[in-house]
Structures are given as structure tokens and as C-alpha cells.
Amino acid sequence: VTLWLKKIYGNQPIPQYEVNARTVDILYELAECNEARDRDVSLLIEDMKQKAAEYEAEANYLQGLLAESLDLSLSSLSSEGTSYLNVLVNSAMTLETKDTSLTSFFCAINDMTSELYATESKNREMELELSNIRKKLTAALMLEKQLEEDLKKTEELMEVEKAKADSRSQNMKFLKDKSEDLKIRIKAAEEQLAATGLDQSLTHESLVSLSQ
């Protein structure tokens, strides 16, 4: 840990810290992580240097090939020729071809065309499915609206029927109370007539029977 801290701070003094098992463990883990990251960065730098060397060697080879076969160099190309060359390179990179031959370009274009047709076909299927979903959604919304209207009408009808039922119930209660009152009054009248010694042959029922 001490060696690592000296390496980190260099000529600067190491800050004071409490030395115990916990702080040493933490610093040791930090040292391991730092060294592992340094190793990874070093490997990455070496890899990039190697690739750069390979690219440079390939560029020198191609430049020598152009100079030997066509007596051309990048410095001898006109601005229009350089523009065409850049377009060719960018097209090859966009199409991800292995080289700039016509065969590679045609194969890449055919592959992209096939992908385009497949994508367009998939889009048409999705548009058709979306259209069907919209139709179903519209029908569902119309049905929901109709159900809401029917429910509203049913609730209004129920309110009317409830009002009628309440009115009938009140009338029935009135008639029932009236009937009970009349029974009580009839009974009282009969008791009063019986107390006065009314002859039963003079009752309405007896007179009707006698008339018949």
C-alpha cells in the first residue's frame, strides 16, 4: 500500500491517515483496482498502436500499388479525383464491404435492397394490423357510447318506476290505514247498536235477504 501511495503522489508528501486494518484493506483494494485498470489501459494502448501500424502498412502498400501500376499518388490526384476517392471510401464504409470492387458493392446493395423490401413488407403488415385495430377500437367506442345511452335511459326509467312504486306504496298504506279505521268504526257502531238493543232482522243483510 505504501509503495502504491508513493507511486500515486510521486514527489508530493503522502497525506496523513489513520493506519488500521480497515483503512489498509480499503487502500489495498483501491491499489488493486488502480493497477488492474492501468494494465487494461496499457493493453488497449498497445492494441491501438498495433492497429495503427497495420493500417499504416496497408495504406503504404496500397499507395505503392497505385504508384507502380497506375503511376498515381494521393498528392498527384486532382481535387475532383480526391472527391471521387472519398465518396468511394465512404460508400464502402457505409455498405460495410470488404473492399471497393464492383462485386462487393453489388452484393452489399442487393443485401440492403432485400432488407429494404423486407422492412417495407413488415411496415405494410403493421399498417394493416394498425388499421384493423383502429376499426375495432372505433366499434368498441361506439358500442360503449350506445351502452352508456342505454344505461342512462334504463336509470331514468327506473327512477320513473320507483316514483310510481313509491306512489302505489303510499296509496296502499293510505287504503290499508283507511280500511283499519273503517273496521274499527264498524265494530264500534255494531257494539253501539247492540247496546241499544237493535233487532237483527233490521240489519241491512237481513233486509236484503227478506227482500229477495
mmCIF file of C-alpha atoms in Angstrom:
data_model
loop_
_atom_site.group_PDB
_atom_site.id
_atom_site.type_symbol
_atom_site.label_atom_id
_atom_site.label_comp_id
_atom_site.label_asym_id
_atom_site.label_seq_id
_atom_site.Cartn_x
_atom_site.Cartn_y
_atom_site.Cartn_z
ATOM 1 C CA VAL A 1 0.000 0.000 0.000
ATOM 2 C CA THR A 2 2.853 2.381 0.879
ATOM 3 C CA LEU A 3 4.621 1.740 -2.424
ATOM 4 C CA TRP A 4 1.396 2.365 -4.320
ATOM 5 C CA LEU A 5 0.763 5.630 -2.474
ATOM 6 C CA LYS A 6 4.316 6.773 -3.240
ATOM 7 C CA LYS A 7 3.734 5.920 -6.893
ATOM 8 C CA ILE A 8 0.465 7.868 -6.929
ATOM 9 C CA TYR A 9 1.702 11.031 -5.166
ATOM 10 C CA GLY A 10 5.229 10.990 -6.618
ATOM 11 C CA ASN A 11 7.316 13.762 -5.099
ATOM 12 C CA GLN A 12 4.410 15.114 -3.061
ATOM 13 C CA PRO A 13 4.065 14.036 0.586
ATOM 14 C CA ILE A 14 1.530 11.301 1.327
ATOM 15 C CA PRO A 15 -1.443 12.705 3.330
ATOM 16 C CA GLN A 16 -1.692 11.538 6.896
ATOM 17 C CA TYR A 17 -4.328 8.874 7.569
ATOM 18 C CA GLU A 18 -5.260 6.592 10.424
ATOM 19 C CA VAL A 19 -3.481 3.280 9.960
ATOM 20 C CA ASN A 20 -5.642 0.351 10.972
ATOM 21 C CA ALA A 21 -6.875 -2.885 9.467
ATOM 22 C CA ARG A 22 -9.898 -1.281 7.829
ATOM 23 C CA THR A 23 -8.084 1.630 6.155
ATOM 24 C CA VAL A 24 -5.298 -0.664 4.958
ATOM 25 C CA ASP A 25 -7.834 -3.091 3.452
ATOM 26 C CA ILE A 26 -9.624 -0.244 1.669
ATOM 27 C CA LEU A 27 -6.368 1.201 0.304
ATOM 28 C CA TYR A 28 -5.237 -2.271 -0.773
ATOM 29 C CA GLU A 29 -8.466 -2.792 -2.742
ATOM 30 C CA LEU A 30 -8.050 0.647 -4.345
ATOM 31 C CA ALA A 31 -4.453 -0.208 -5.274
ATOM 32 C CA GLU A 32 -5.521 -3.490 -6.889
ATOM 33 C CA CYS A 33 -8.328 -1.791 -8.858
ATOM 34 C CA ASN A 34 -5.981 1.001 -9.986
ATOM 35 C CA GLU A 35 -3.286 -1.393 -11.142
ATOM 36 C CA ALA A 36 -5.828 -3.580 -12.948
ATOM 37 C CA ARG A 37 -7.193 -0.517 -14.752
ATOM 38 C CA ASP A 38 -3.658 0.584 -15.659
ATOM 39 C CA ARG A 39 -2.990 -2.858 -17.126
ATOM 40 C CA ASP A 40 -6.204 -2.721 -19.151
ATOM 41 C CA VAL A 41 -5.352 0.754 -20.451
ATOM 42 C CA SER A 42 -1.835 -0.361 -21.346
ATOM 43 C CA LEU A 43 -3.208 -3.340 -23.277
ATOM 44 C CA LEU A 44 -5.677 -1.088 -25.064
ATOM 45 C CA ILE A 45 -2.924 1.368 -25.992
ATOM 46 C CA GLU A 46 -0.742 -1.450 -27.325
ATOM 47 C CA ASP A 47 -3.650 -2.820 -29.342
ATOM 48 C CA MET A 48 -4.371 0.603 -30.825
ATOM 49 C CA LYS A 49 -0.691 1.069 -31.667
ATOM 50 C CA GLN A 50 -0.637 -2.318 -33.392
ATOM 51 C CA LYS A 51 -3.771 -1.492 -35.395
ATOM 52 C CA ALA A 52 -2.369 1.887 -36.328
ATOM 53 C CA ALA A 53 0.799 0.201 -37.586
ATOM 54 C CA GLU A 54 -1.263 -2.321 -39.558
ATOM 55 C CA TYR A 55 -3.388 0.435 -41.107
ATOM 56 C CA GLU A 56 -0.305 2.440 -41.970
ATOM 57 C CA ALA A 57 1.330 -0.593 -43.579
ATOM 58 C CA GLU A 58 -1.830 -1.306 -45.579
ATOM 59 C CA ALA A 59 -2.044 2.333 -46.685
ATOM 60 C CA ASN A 60 1.617 2.301 -47.751
ATOM 61 C CA TYR A 61 1.046 -0.925 -49.666
ATOM 62 C CA LEU A 62 -1.986 0.482 -51.494
ATOM 63 C CA GLN A 63 -0.187 3.737 -52.177
ATOM 64 C CA GLY A 64 2.780 1.807 -53.588
ATOM 65 C CA LEU A 65 0.424 -0.336 -55.667
ATOM 66 C CA LEU A 66 -1.198 2.763 -57.166
ATOM 67 C CA ALA A 67 2.192 4.310 -57.846
ATOM 68 C CA GLU A 68 3.577 1.161 -59.526
ATOM 69 C CA SER A 69 0.513 0.106 -61.565
ATOM 70 C CA LEU A 70 -1.075 3.448 -62.432
ATOM 71 C CA ASP A 71 1.719 5.867 -61.600
ATOM 72 C CA LEU A 72 -0.730 7.662 -59.225
ATOM 73 C CA SER A 73 -0.303 9.100 -55.772
ATOM 74 C CA LEU A 74 -2.633 10.960 -53.446
ATOM 75 C CA SER A 75 -0.633 14.137 -53.983
ATOM 76 C CA SER A 76 -0.975 13.855 -57.772
ATOM 77 C CA LEU A 77 -4.782 13.448 -57.721
ATOM 78 C CA SER A 78 -6.923 16.424 -58.682
ATOM 79 C CA SER A 79 -9.485 17.810 -56.251
ATOM 80 C CA GLU A 80 -12.213 16.074 -58.272
ATOM 81 C CA GLY A 81 -10.311 12.780 -58.182
ATOM 82 C CA THR A 82 -9.796 13.112 -54.419
ATOM 83 C CA SER A 83 -13.525 13.846 -54.002
ATOM 84 C CA TYR A 84 -14.427 10.724 -56.023
ATOM 85 C CA LEU A 85 -11.998 8.663 -53.969
ATOM 86 C CA ASN A 86 -13.518 9.921 -50.715
ATOM 87 C CA VAL A 87 -17.018 9.112 -51.995
ATOM 88 C CA LEU A 88 -15.855 5.615 -52.912
ATOM 89 C CA VAL A 89 -14.311 5.072 -49.487
ATOM 90 C CA ASN A 90 -17.330 6.473 -47.609
ATOM 91 C CA SER A 91 -19.682 4.322 -49.709
ATOM 92 C CA ALA A 92 -17.620 1.214 -48.960
ATOM 93 C CA MET A 93 -17.631 2.032 -45.216
ATOM 94 C CA THR A 94 -21.375 2.739 -45.215
ATOM 95 C CA LEU A 95 -22.149 -0.504 -47.067
ATOM 96 C CA GLU A 96 -19.593 -2.360 -44.901
ATOM 97 C CA THR A 97 -17.941 -4.017 -47.894
ATOM 98 C CA LYS A 98 -14.689 -5.929 -47.569
ATOM 99 C CA ASP A 99 -13.187 -3.957 -50.487
ATOM 100 C CA THR A 100 -14.129 -1.450 -53.182
ATOM 101 C CA SER A 101 -14.690 -3.902 -56.032
ATOM 102 C CA LEU A 102 -17.897 -3.741 -58.061
ATOM 103 C CA THR A 103 -18.805 -7.248 -56.904
ATOM 104 C CA SER A 104 -18.656 -6.199 -53.254
ATOM 105 C CA PHE A 105 -20.717 -3.086 -53.965
ATOM 106 C CA PHE A 106 -23.365 -5.032 -55.901
ATOM 107 C CA CYS A 107 -23.610 -7.689 -53.166
ATOM 108 C CA ALA A 108 -23.946 -5.036 -50.465
ATOM 109 C CA ILE A 109 -26.570 -3.100 -52.457
ATOM 110 C CA ASN A 110 -28.542 -6.306 -53.114
ATOM 111 C CA ASP A 111 -28.437 -7.150 -49.400
ATOM 112 C CA MET A 112 -29.618 -3.668 -48.444
ATOM 113 C CA THR A 113 -32.341 -3.811 -51.104
ATOM 114 C CA SER A 114 -33.562 -7.140 -49.742
ATOM 115 C CA GLU A 115 -33.585 -5.686 -46.225
ATOM 116 C CA LEU A 116 -35.479 -2.653 -47.534
ATOM 117 C CA TYR A 117 -38.134 -4.830 -49.206
ATOM 118 C CA ALA A 118 -38.479 -6.937 -46.053
ATOM 119 C CA THR A 119 -38.821 -3.800 -43.933
ATOM 120 C CA GLU A 120 -41.420 -2.309 -46.291
ATOM 121 C CA SER A 121 -43.382 -5.576 -46.254
ATOM 122 C CA LYS A 122 -43.254 -5.625 -42.467
ATOM 123 C CA ASN A 123 -44.396 -1.993 -42.375
ATOM 124 C CA ARG A 124 -47.358 -2.794 -44.633
ATOM 125 C CA GLU A 125 -48.345 -5.676 -42.363
ATOM 126 C CA MET A 126 -48.087 -3.442 -39.320
ATOM 127 C CA GLU A 127 -50.143 -0.708 -41.056
ATOM 128 C CA LEU A 128 -52.847 -3.263 -41.921
ATOM 129 C CA GLU A 129 -52.855 -4.554 -38.362
ATOM 130 C CA LEU A 130 -52.998 -0.979 -37.053
ATOM 131 C CA SER A 131 -55.944 -0.240 -39.362
ATOM 132 C CA ASN A 132 -57.801 -3.314 -38.077
ATOM 133 C CA ILE A 133 -57.088 -2.281 -34.501
ATOM 134 C CA ARG A 134 -58.419 1.217 -35.220
ATOM 135 C CA LYS A 135 -61.619 -0.244 -36.708
ATOM 136 C CA LYS A 136 -62.103 -2.493 -33.688
ATOM 137 C CA LEU A 137 -61.405 0.408 -31.360
ATOM 138 C CA THR A 138 -63.921 2.596 -33.192
ATOM 139 C CA ALA A 139 -66.562 -0.155 -32.994
ATOM 140 C CA ALA A 140 -65.801 -0.662 -29.301
ATOM 141 C CA LEU A 141 -66.117 3.078 -28.617
ATOM 142 C CA MET A 142 -69.434 3.226 -30.494
ATOM 143 C CA LEU A 143 -70.693 0.205 -28.547
ATOM 144 C CA GLU A 144 -69.563 1.788 -25.303
ATOM 145 C CA LYS A 145 -71.384 5.014 -26.203
ATOM 146 C CA GLN A 146 -74.556 3.050 -27.059
ATOM 147 C CA LEU A 147 -74.323 1.119 -23.793
ATOM 148 C CA GLU A 148 -73.902 4.371 -21.875
ATOM 149 C CA GLU A 149 -77.023 5.801 -23.557
ATOM 150 C CA ASP A 150 -78.986 2.601 -22.845
ATOM 151 C CA LEU A 151 -77.792 2.652 -19.246
ATOM 152 C CA LYS A 152 -78.860 6.289 -18.889
ATOM 153 C CA LYS A 153 -82.309 5.512 -20.327
ATOM 154 C CA THR A 154 -82.629 2.494 -18.041
ATOM 155 C CA GLU A 155 -81.693 4.575 -14.999
ATOM 156 C CA GLU A 156 -84.257 7.238 -15.986
ATOM 157 C CA LEU A 157 -86.920 4.538 -16.471
ATOM 158 C CA MET A 158 -86.021 3.031 -13.102
ATOM 159 C CA GLU A 159 -86.415 6.454 -11.481
ATOM 160 C CA VAL A 160 -89.892 6.781 -13.030
ATOM 161 C CA GLU A 161 -90.870 3.252 -11.970
ATOM 162 C CA LYS A 162 -89.504 3.904 -8.487
ATOM 163 C CA ALA A 163 -91.601 7.067 -8.234
ATOM 164 C CA LYS A 164 -94.677 5.079 -9.363
ATOM 165 C CA ALA A 165 -93.891 2.311 -6.868
ATOM 166 C CA ASP A 166 -93.495 4.866 -4.076
ATOM 167 C CA SER A 167 -96.839 6.421 -5.043
ATOM 168 C CA ARG A 168 -98.533 2.991 -5.097
ATOM 169 C CA SER A 169 -96.964 2.145 -1.764
ATOM 170 C CA GLN A 170 -98.266 5.372 -0.258
ATOM 171 C CA ASN A 171 -101.745 4.754 -1.716
ATOM 172 C CA MET A 172 -101.703 1.193 -0.425
ATOM 173 C CA LYS A 173 -100.699 2.398 3.037
ATOM 174 C CA PHE A 174 -103.469 5.011 2.929
ATOM 175 C CA LEU A 175 -106.069 2.413 1.876
ATOM 176 C CA LYS A 176 -104.823 -0.054 4.480
ATOM 177 C CA ASP A 177 -104.997 2.588 7.206
ATOM 178 C CA LYS A 178 -108.426 3.673 5.958
ATOM 179 C CA SER A 179 -109.617 0.051 5.951
ATOM 180 C CA GLU A 180 -108.395 -0.448 9.511
ATOM 181 C CA ASP A 181 -110.119 2.781 10.549
ATOM 182 C CA LEU A 182 -113.387 1.681 8.923
ATOM 183 C CA LYS A 183 -113.182 -1.729 10.604
ATOM 184 C CA ILE A 184 -112.713 -0.048 13.944
ATOM 185 C CA ARG A 185 -115.599 2.344 13.264
ATOM 186 C CA ILE A 186 -117.845 -0.526 12.054
ATOM 187 C CA LYS A 187 -117.029 -2.551 15.113
ATOM 188 C CA ALA A 188 -117.731 0.430 17.353
ATOM 189 C CA ALA A 189 -121.016 1.092 15.545
ATOM 190 C CA GLU A 190 -122.050 -2.567 15.839
ATOM 191 C CA GLU A 191 -121.244 -2.562 19.517
ATOM 192 C CA GLN A 192 -123.211 0.663 19.925
ATOM 193 C CA LEU A 193 -126.212 -0.772 18.031
ATOM 194 C CA ALA A 194 -126.028 -3.997 20.002
ATOM 195 C CA ALA A 195 -126.004 -1.969 23.192
ATOM 196 C CA THR A 196 -129.180 -0.154 22.133
ATOM 197 C CA GLY A 197 -130.963 -3.490 21.530
ATOM 198 C CA LEU A 198 -131.134 -3.414 17.707
ATOM 199 C CA ASP A 199 -133.223 -6.188 16.265
ATOM 200 C CA GLN A 200 -131.006 -8.282 13.949
ATOM 201 C CA SER A 201 -133.879 -8.578 11.482
ATOM 202 C CA LEU A 202 -133.490 -4.886 10.726
ATOM 203 C CA THR A 203 -129.871 -5.111 9.633
ATOM 204 C CA HIS A 204 -129.005 -4.459 6.017
ATOM 205 C CA GLU A 205 -128.083 -8.051 5.414
ATOM 206 C CA SER A 206 -131.376 -9.320 6.896
ATOM 207 C CA LEU A 207 -133.401 -6.771 4.921
ATOM 208 C CA VAL A 208 -131.681 -7.796 1.674
ATOM 209 C CA SER A 209 -132.401 -11.451 2.371
ATOM 210 C CA LEU A 210 -136.000 -10.652 3.209
ATOM 211 C CA SER A 211 -136.364 -8.583 0.006
ATOM 212 C CA GLN A 212 -135.057 -11.490 -2.072
#
